Amino acid sequence: MEKLRQHIEEVIAVTDEEFEHIKTFFTPRRVKKHQYLIQDGDQANFEYLIMAGIFRMFYLDDDGKEHIVQFAGENWWMSDYQAYFYQKQARLNIVCMEDGEVLCMKLQGRETLSADLHKMEHFFRVKLTRGYVAQQQRIISLLSSTPQQRYEEFNHLYPHMTQKIPKKYIAEYLGVSRETLSRLYSTHK
């Protein structure tokens, strides 16, 4: 739980008493490689703070083709937010790519914690805003950048993930073929 406190204190300061209250809203969970946190059709009952491991969020289209929405590593938050916030069935899948650990938070817990400690509401707003901005940057990159630029940006933003994520998933995330990624990888070395 000390990592949780450090994560929170990157945005807001909390007292020992406040942190004792905060941590009651989080449930730790170990996740094995290939284990799902959320699958299409499930209820998205939790938002997850990644404490260890790498996770992949993807959408399966009607033809069964996987479209990667996001990778997430330590200190990232993830869920199928449409399903989580609106209490609908999930359309996205979240799977663990290596053994990991997450802290789970229910929506009601998030709401209660935000009401109890207004500074936590600020914390959640800051985290959600940063995630939204990152997602917009990704969309703009997909629409306006060359495969080479997208690859270089991915390497720059997530150097620790480049070595851990199989190349086929990086290619899928970047919107290029595996062969194109191999060429990009060899020219980048």
PDB file of C-alpha atoms in Angstrom:
ATOM      1  CA  MET A   1       0.000   0.000   0.000  1.00  0.00           C
ATOM      2  CA  GLU A   2       3.001   2.304   0.284  1.00  0.00           C
ATOM      3  CA  LYS A   3       3.171   2.424  -3.532  1.00  0.00           C
ATOM      4  CA  LEU A   4      -0.468   3.549  -3.540  1.00  0.00           C
ATOM      5  CA  ARG A   5       0.341   6.378  -1.170  1.00  0.00           C
ATOM      6  CA  GLN A   6       3.305   7.485  -3.282  1.00  0.00           C
ATOM      7  CA  HIS A   7       1.082   7.408  -6.373  1.00  0.00           C
ATOM      8  CA  ILE A   8      -1.578   9.559  -4.710  1.00  0.00           C
ATOM      9  CA  GLU A   9       0.985  11.984  -3.306  1.00  0.00           C
ATOM     10  CA  GLU A  10       2.265  12.709  -6.808  1.00  0.00           C
ATOM     11  CA  VAL A  11      -0.934  14.770  -7.091  1.00  0.00           C
ATOM     12  CA  ILE A  12      -2.136  15.570  -3.545  1.00  0.00           C
ATOM     13  CA  ALA A  13      -0.787  15.380   0.004  1.00  0.00           C
ATOM     14  CA  VAL A  14      -2.560  13.089   2.454  1.00  0.00           C
ATOM     15  CA  THR A  15      -2.179  12.619   6.181  1.00  0.00           C
ATOM     16  CA  ASP A  16      -1.621   9.216   7.775  1.00  0.00           C
ATOM     17  CA  GLU A  17      -5.219   9.247   8.993  1.00  0.00           C
ATOM     18  CA  GLU A  18      -6.550  10.116   5.538  1.00  0.00           C
ATOM     19  CA  PHE A  19      -4.473   7.393   3.933  1.00  0.00           C
ATOM     20  CA  GLU A  20      -5.784   4.816   6.413  1.00  0.00           C
ATOM     21  CA  HIS A  21      -9.272   5.741   5.211  1.00  0.00           C
ATOM     22  CA  ILE A  22      -8.286   5.806   1.520  1.00  0.00           C
ATOM     23  CA  LYS A  23      -6.743   2.346   1.476  1.00  0.00           C
ATOM     24  CA  THR A  24      -9.967   0.745   2.754  1.00  0.00           C
ATOM     25  CA  PHE A  25     -11.492   1.413  -0.683  1.00  0.00           C
ATOM     26  CA  PHE A  26      -8.885  -0.631  -2.554  1.00  0.00           C
ATOM     27  CA  THR A  27      -8.686  -4.403  -2.846  1.00  0.00           C
ATOM     28  CA  PRO A  28      -5.368  -5.915  -3.942  1.00  0.00           C
ATOM     29  CA  ARG A  29      -5.432  -8.694  -6.526  1.00  0.00           C
ATOM     30  CA  ARG A  30      -2.688 -10.777  -8.120  1.00  0.00           C
ATOM     31  CA  VAL A  31      -3.187 -11.496 -11.809  1.00  0.00           C
ATOM     32  CA  LYS A  32      -1.551 -14.245 -13.841  1.00  0.00           C
ATOM     33  CA  LYS A  33      -0.296 -13.891 -17.398  1.00  0.00           C
ATOM     34  CA  HIS A  34      -3.213 -14.306 -19.885  1.00  0.00           C
ATOM     35  CA  GLN A  35      -5.809 -13.729 -17.122  1.00  0.00           C
ATOM     36  CA  TYR A  36      -8.584 -11.249 -17.916  1.00  0.00           C
ATOM     37  CA  LEU A  37      -9.653  -8.392 -15.669  1.00  0.00           C
ATOM     38  CA  ILE A  38     -12.614  -7.597 -17.934  1.00  0.00           C
ATOM     39  CA  GLN A  39     -14.079  -9.426 -20.917  1.00  0.00           C
ATOM     40  CA  ASP A  40     -16.572  -8.228 -23.511  1.00  0.00           C
ATOM     41  CA  GLY A  41     -20.062  -8.812 -22.107  1.00  0.00           C
ATOM     42  CA  ASP A  42     -18.994  -8.724 -18.440  1.00  0.00           C
ATOM     43  CA  GLN A  43     -19.997  -6.106 -15.940  1.00  0.00           C
ATOM     44  CA  ALA A  44     -17.089  -3.705 -15.398  1.00  0.00           C
ATOM     45  CA  ASN A  45     -17.365  -3.591 -11.624  1.00  0.00           C
ATOM     46  CA  PHE A  46     -13.897  -2.217 -10.990  1.00  0.00           C
ATOM     47  CA  GLU A  47     -11.411   0.397 -12.012  1.00  0.00           C
ATOM     48  CA  TYR A  48      -7.864  -0.926 -11.713  1.00  0.00           C
ATOM     49  CA  LEU A  49      -4.653   0.738 -10.626  1.00  0.00           C
ATOM     50  CA  ILE A  50      -1.769  -1.283 -12.043  1.00  0.00           C
ATOM     51  CA  MET A  51       0.838  -1.949  -9.358  1.00  0.00           C
ATOM     52  CA  ALA A  52       2.963  -4.392 -11.385  1.00  0.00           C
ATOM     53  CA  GLY A  53       2.813  -6.011 -14.804  1.00  0.00           C
ATOM     54  CA  ILE A  54       1.678  -4.934 -18.251  1.00  0.00           C
ATOM     55  CA  PHE A  55      -1.926  -5.108 -19.401  1.00  0.00           C
ATOM     56  CA  ARG A  56      -3.516  -4.860 -22.841  1.00  0.00           C
ATOM     57  CA  MET A  57      -6.939  -3.373 -23.501  1.00  0.00           C
ATOM     58  CA  PHE A  58      -8.539  -4.343 -26.782  1.00  0.00           C
ATOM     59  CA  TYR A  59     -11.764  -4.418 -28.718  1.00  0.00           C
ATOM     60  CA  LEU A  60     -12.842  -7.377 -30.860  1.00  0.00           C
ATOM     61  CA  ASP A  61     -14.733  -6.383 -33.993  1.00  0.00           C
ATOM     62  CA  ASP A  62     -17.520  -8.467 -35.589  1.00  0.00           C
ATOM     63  CA  ASP A  63     -14.936 -10.401 -37.618  1.00  0.00           C
ATOM     64  CA  GLY A  64     -12.995 -11.335 -34.476  1.00  0.00           C
ATOM     65  CA  LYS A  65     -10.120  -8.958 -35.282  1.00  0.00           C
ATOM     66  CA  GLU A  66      -8.428  -7.483 -32.235  1.00  0.00           C
ATOM     67  CA  HIS A  67      -7.908  -3.700 -32.047  1.00  0.00           C
ATOM     68  CA  ILE A  68      -5.616  -2.603 -29.228  1.00  0.00           C
ATOM     69  CA  VAL A  69      -6.863   0.486 -27.445  1.00  0.00           C
ATOM     70  CA  GLN A  70      -4.184   0.754 -24.778  1.00  0.00           C
ATOM     71  CA  PHE A  71      -1.294  -0.847 -22.973  1.00  0.00           C
ATOM     72  CA  ALA A  72      -0.939  -0.079 -19.276  1.00  0.00           C
ATOM     73  CA  GLY A  73       1.929  -0.521 -16.865  1.00  0.00           C
ATOM     74  CA  GLU A  74       2.730   0.431 -13.308  1.00  0.00           C
ATOM     75  CA  ASN A  75       0.772   3.418 -11.922  1.00  0.00           C
ATOM     76  CA  TRP A  76      -1.699   3.432 -14.815  1.00  0.00           C
ATOM     77  CA  TRP A  77      -5.431   3.274 -14.274  1.00  0.00           C
ATOM     78  CA  MET A  78      -7.661   1.271 -16.562  1.00  0.00           C
ATOM     79  CA  SER A  79     -11.150  -0.062 -17.022  1.00  0.00           C
ATOM     80  CA  ASP A  80     -13.811  -0.153 -19.692  1.00  0.00           C
ATOM     81  CA  TYR A  81     -14.854   3.297 -18.532  1.00  0.00           C
ATOM     82  CA  GLN A  82     -18.107   3.422 -20.452  1.00  0.00           C
ATOM     83  CA  ALA A  83     -19.173   0.178 -18.771  1.00  0.00           C
ATOM     84  CA  TYR A  84     -17.713   1.195 -15.387  1.00  0.00           C
ATOM     85  CA  PHE A  85     -19.244   4.665 -15.112  1.00  0.00           C
ATOM     86  CA  TYR A  86     -22.595   3.815 -16.732  1.00  0.00           C
ATOM     87  CA  GLN A  87     -22.850   0.321 -15.221  1.00  0.00           C
ATOM     88  CA  LYS A  88     -23.275  -1.317 -18.641  1.00  0.00           C
ATOM     89  CA  GLN A  89     -21.854  -4.499 -20.093  1.00  0.00           C
ATOM     90  CA  ALA A  90     -18.234  -4.190 -21.154  1.00  0.00           C
ATOM     91  CA  ARG A  91     -17.303  -3.959 -24.824  1.00  0.00           C
ATOM     92  CA  LEU A  92     -13.576  -3.952 -24.147  1.00  0.00           C
ATOM     93  CA  ASN A  93     -11.278  -6.686 -22.891  1.00  0.00           C
ATOM     94  CA  ILE A  94      -8.386  -6.232 -20.472  1.00  0.00           C
ATOM     95  CA  VAL A  95      -5.834  -9.035 -20.245  1.00  0.00           C
ATOM     96  CA  CYS A  96      -2.623  -9.399 -18.270  1.00  0.00           C
ATOM     97  CA  MET A  97       0.469  -9.809 -20.473  1.00  0.00           C
ATOM     98  CA  GLU A  98       2.788 -10.850 -17.629  1.00  0.00           C
ATOM     99  CA  ASP A  99       2.114 -11.746 -14.014  1.00  0.00           C
ATOM    100  CA  GLY A 100       0.955  -8.606 -12.264  1.00  0.00           C
ATOM    101  CA  GLU A 101      -0.798  -6.961  -9.373  1.00  0.00           C
ATOM    102  CA  VAL A 102      -3.644  -4.479  -9.366  1.00  0.00           C
ATOM    103  CA  LEU A 103      -5.638  -2.529  -6.824  1.00  0.00           C
ATOM    104  CA  CYS A 104      -9.369  -2.750  -7.532  1.00  0.00           C
ATOM    105  CA  MET A 105     -11.862   0.004  -6.760  1.00  0.00           C
ATOM    106  CA  LYS A 106     -15.620  -0.169  -7.149  1.00  0.00           C
ATOM    107  CA  LEU A 107     -17.494   2.815  -8.543  1.00  0.00           C
ATOM    108  CA  GLN A 108     -19.465   3.267  -5.328  1.00  0.00           C
ATOM    109  CA  GLY A 109     -16.207   3.251  -3.387  1.00  0.00           C
ATOM    110  CA  ARG A 110     -14.773   5.900  -5.677  1.00  0.00           C
ATOM    111  CA  GLU A 111     -17.884   8.055  -5.213  1.00  0.00           C
ATOM    112  CA  THR A 112     -17.886   7.618  -1.429  1.00  0.00           C
ATOM    113  CA  LEU A 113     -14.168   8.339  -1.154  1.00  0.00           C
ATOM    114  CA  SER A 114     -14.553  11.464  -3.311  1.00  0.00           C
ATOM    115  CA  ALA A 115     -17.389  12.683  -1.084  1.00  0.00           C
ATOM    116  CA  ASP A 116     -15.467  11.889   2.119  1.00  0.00           C
ATOM    117  CA  LEU A 117     -12.220  13.536   0.974  1.00  0.00           C
ATOM    118  CA  HIS A 118     -12.678  16.243  -1.637  1.00  0.00           C
ATOM    119  CA  LYS A 119      -8.960  16.193  -2.365  1.00  0.00           C
ATOM    120  CA  MET A 120      -9.424  12.621  -3.663  1.00  0.00           C
ATOM    121  CA  GLU A 121     -12.053  13.919  -6.058  1.00  0.00           C
ATOM    122  CA  HIS A 122      -9.368  16.307  -7.312  1.00  0.00           C
ATOM    123  CA  PHE A 123      -6.907  13.403  -7.568  1.00  0.00           C
ATOM    124  CA  PHE A 124      -9.334  11.323  -9.659  1.00  0.00           C
ATOM    125  CA  ARG A 125     -10.099  14.308 -11.905  1.00  0.00           C
ATOM    126  CA  VAL A 126      -6.400  14.911 -12.549  1.00  0.00           C
ATOM    127  CA  LYS A 127      -5.801  11.225 -13.366  1.00  0.00           C
ATOM    128  CA  LEU A 128      -8.847  10.995 -15.623  1.00  0.00           C
ATOM    129  CA  THR A 129      -7.889  14.210 -17.425  1.00  0.00           C
ATOM    130  CA  ARG A 130      -4.346  12.965 -18.059  1.00  0.00           C
ATOM    131  CA  GLY A 131      -5.732   9.711 -19.444  1.00  0.00           C
ATOM    132  CA  TYR A 132      -8.155  11.570 -21.697  1.00  0.00           C
ATOM    133  CA  VAL A 133      -5.387  13.806 -23.038  1.00  0.00           C
ATOM    134  CA  ALA A 134      -3.164  10.770 -23.722  1.00  0.00           C
ATOM    135  CA  GLN A 135      -5.999   9.059 -25.577  1.00  0.00           C
ATOM    136  CA  GLN A 136      -6.586  12.130 -27.750  1.00  0.00           C
ATOM    137  CA  GLN A 137      -2.869  12.313 -28.522  1.00  0.00           C
ATOM    138  CA  ARG A 138      -2.950   8.650 -29.570  1.00  0.00           C
ATOM    139  CA  ILE A 139      -5.914   9.242 -31.902  1.00  0.00           C
ATOM    140  CA  ILE A 140      -4.232  12.272 -33.481  1.00  0.00           C
ATOM    141  CA  SER A 141      -1.040  10.264 -33.920  1.00  0.00           C
ATOM    142  CA  LEU A 142      -2.925   7.439 -35.643  1.00  0.00           C
ATOM    143  CA  LEU A 143      -4.622   9.933 -37.960  1.00  0.00           C
ATOM    144  CA  SER A 144      -1.696  12.160 -38.833  1.00  0.00           C
ATOM    145  CA  SER A 145       1.645  10.398 -38.249  1.00  0.00           C
ATOM    146  CA  THR A 146       3.602   8.016 -40.410  1.00  0.00           C
ATOM    147  CA  PRO A 147       4.273   4.487 -39.128  1.00  0.00           C
ATOM    148  CA  GLN A 148       7.894   5.546 -38.485  1.00  0.00           C
ATOM    149  CA  GLN A 149       6.744   8.525 -36.398  1.00  0.00           C
ATOM    150  CA  ARG A 150       4.278   6.370 -34.430  1.00  0.00           C
ATOM    151  CA  TYR A 151       6.964   3.794 -33.730  1.00  0.00           C
ATOM    152  CA  GLU A 152       9.466   6.426 -32.581  1.00  0.00           C
ATOM    153  CA  GLU A 153       6.836   8.054 -30.378  1.00  0.00           C
ATOM    154  CA  PHE A 154       5.937   4.692 -28.811  1.00  0.00           C
ATOM    155  CA  ASN A 155       9.621   3.986 -28.139  1.00  0.00           C
ATOM    156  CA  HIS A 156      10.093   7.439 -26.637  1.00  0.00           C
ATOM    157  CA  LEU A 157       7.000   7.315 -24.408  1.00  0.00           C
ATOM    158  CA  TYR A 158       7.208   3.660 -23.331  1.00  0.00           C
ATOM    159  CA  PRO A 159      10.814   2.424 -23.610  1.00  0.00           C
ATOM    160  CA  HIS A 160      10.287  -0.118 -20.812  1.00  0.00           C
ATOM    161  CA  MET A 161       7.312  -1.649 -22.638  1.00  0.00           C
ATOM    162  CA  THR A 162       9.037  -2.034 -26.001  1.00  0.00           C
ATOM    163  CA  GLN A 163      11.164  -4.888 -24.653  1.00  0.00           C
ATOM    164  CA  LYS A 164       8.327  -6.631 -22.794  1.00  0.00           C
ATOM    165  CA  ILE A 165       5.443  -6.528 -25.273  1.00  0.00           C
ATOM    166  CA  PRO A 166       5.484  -9.026 -28.169  1.00  0.00           C
ATOM    167  CA  LYS A 167       6.110  -7.300 -31.493  1.00  0.00           C
ATOM    168  CA  LYS A 168       2.798  -8.488 -32.970  1.00  0.00           C
ATOM    169  CA  TYR A 169       0.912  -6.463 -30.322  1.00  0.00           C
ATOM    170  CA  ILE A 170       3.068  -3.380 -30.829  1.00  0.00           C
ATOM    171  CA  ALA A 171       2.396  -3.615 -34.578  1.00  0.00           C
ATOM    172  CA  GLU A 172      -1.330  -3.915 -33.914  1.00  0.00           C
ATOM    173  CA  TYR A 173      -1.254  -0.944 -31.529  1.00  0.00           C
ATOM    174  CA  LEU A 174       0.602   1.180 -34.091  1.00  0.00           C
ATOM    175  CA  GLY A 175      -1.701   0.148 -36.917  1.00  0.00           C
ATOM    176  CA  VAL A 176       1.027  -1.477 -39.020  1.00  0.00           C
ATOM    177  CA  SER A 177       1.791  -4.984 -40.223  1.00  0.00           C
ATOM    178  CA  ARG A 178       4.290  -7.168 -38.383  1.00  0.00           C
ATOM    179  CA  GLU A 179       6.614  -6.900 -41.400  1.00  0.00           C
ATOM    180  CA  THR A 180       6.462  -3.083 -41.352  1.00  0.00           C
ATOM    181  CA  LEU A 181       7.251  -3.100 -37.639  1.00  0.00           C
ATOM    182  CA  SER A 182      10.272  -5.335 -38.277  1.00  0.00           C
ATOM    183  CA  ARG A 183      11.585  -2.819 -40.820  1.00  0.00           C
ATOM    184  CA  LEU A 184      10.951   0.070 -38.417  1.00  0.00           C
ATOM    185  CA  TYR A 185      12.651  -1.838 -35.604  1.00  0.00           C
ATOM    186  CA  SER A 186      15.750  -2.619 -37.669  1.00  0.00           C
ATOM    187  CA  THR A 187      16.120   1.011 -38.874  1.00  0.00           C
ATOM    188  CA  HIS A 188      15.674   2.325 -35.319  1.00  0.00           C
ATOM    189  CA  LYS A 189      18.543   0.274 -33.824  1.00  0.00           C
TER     190      LYS A 189
END
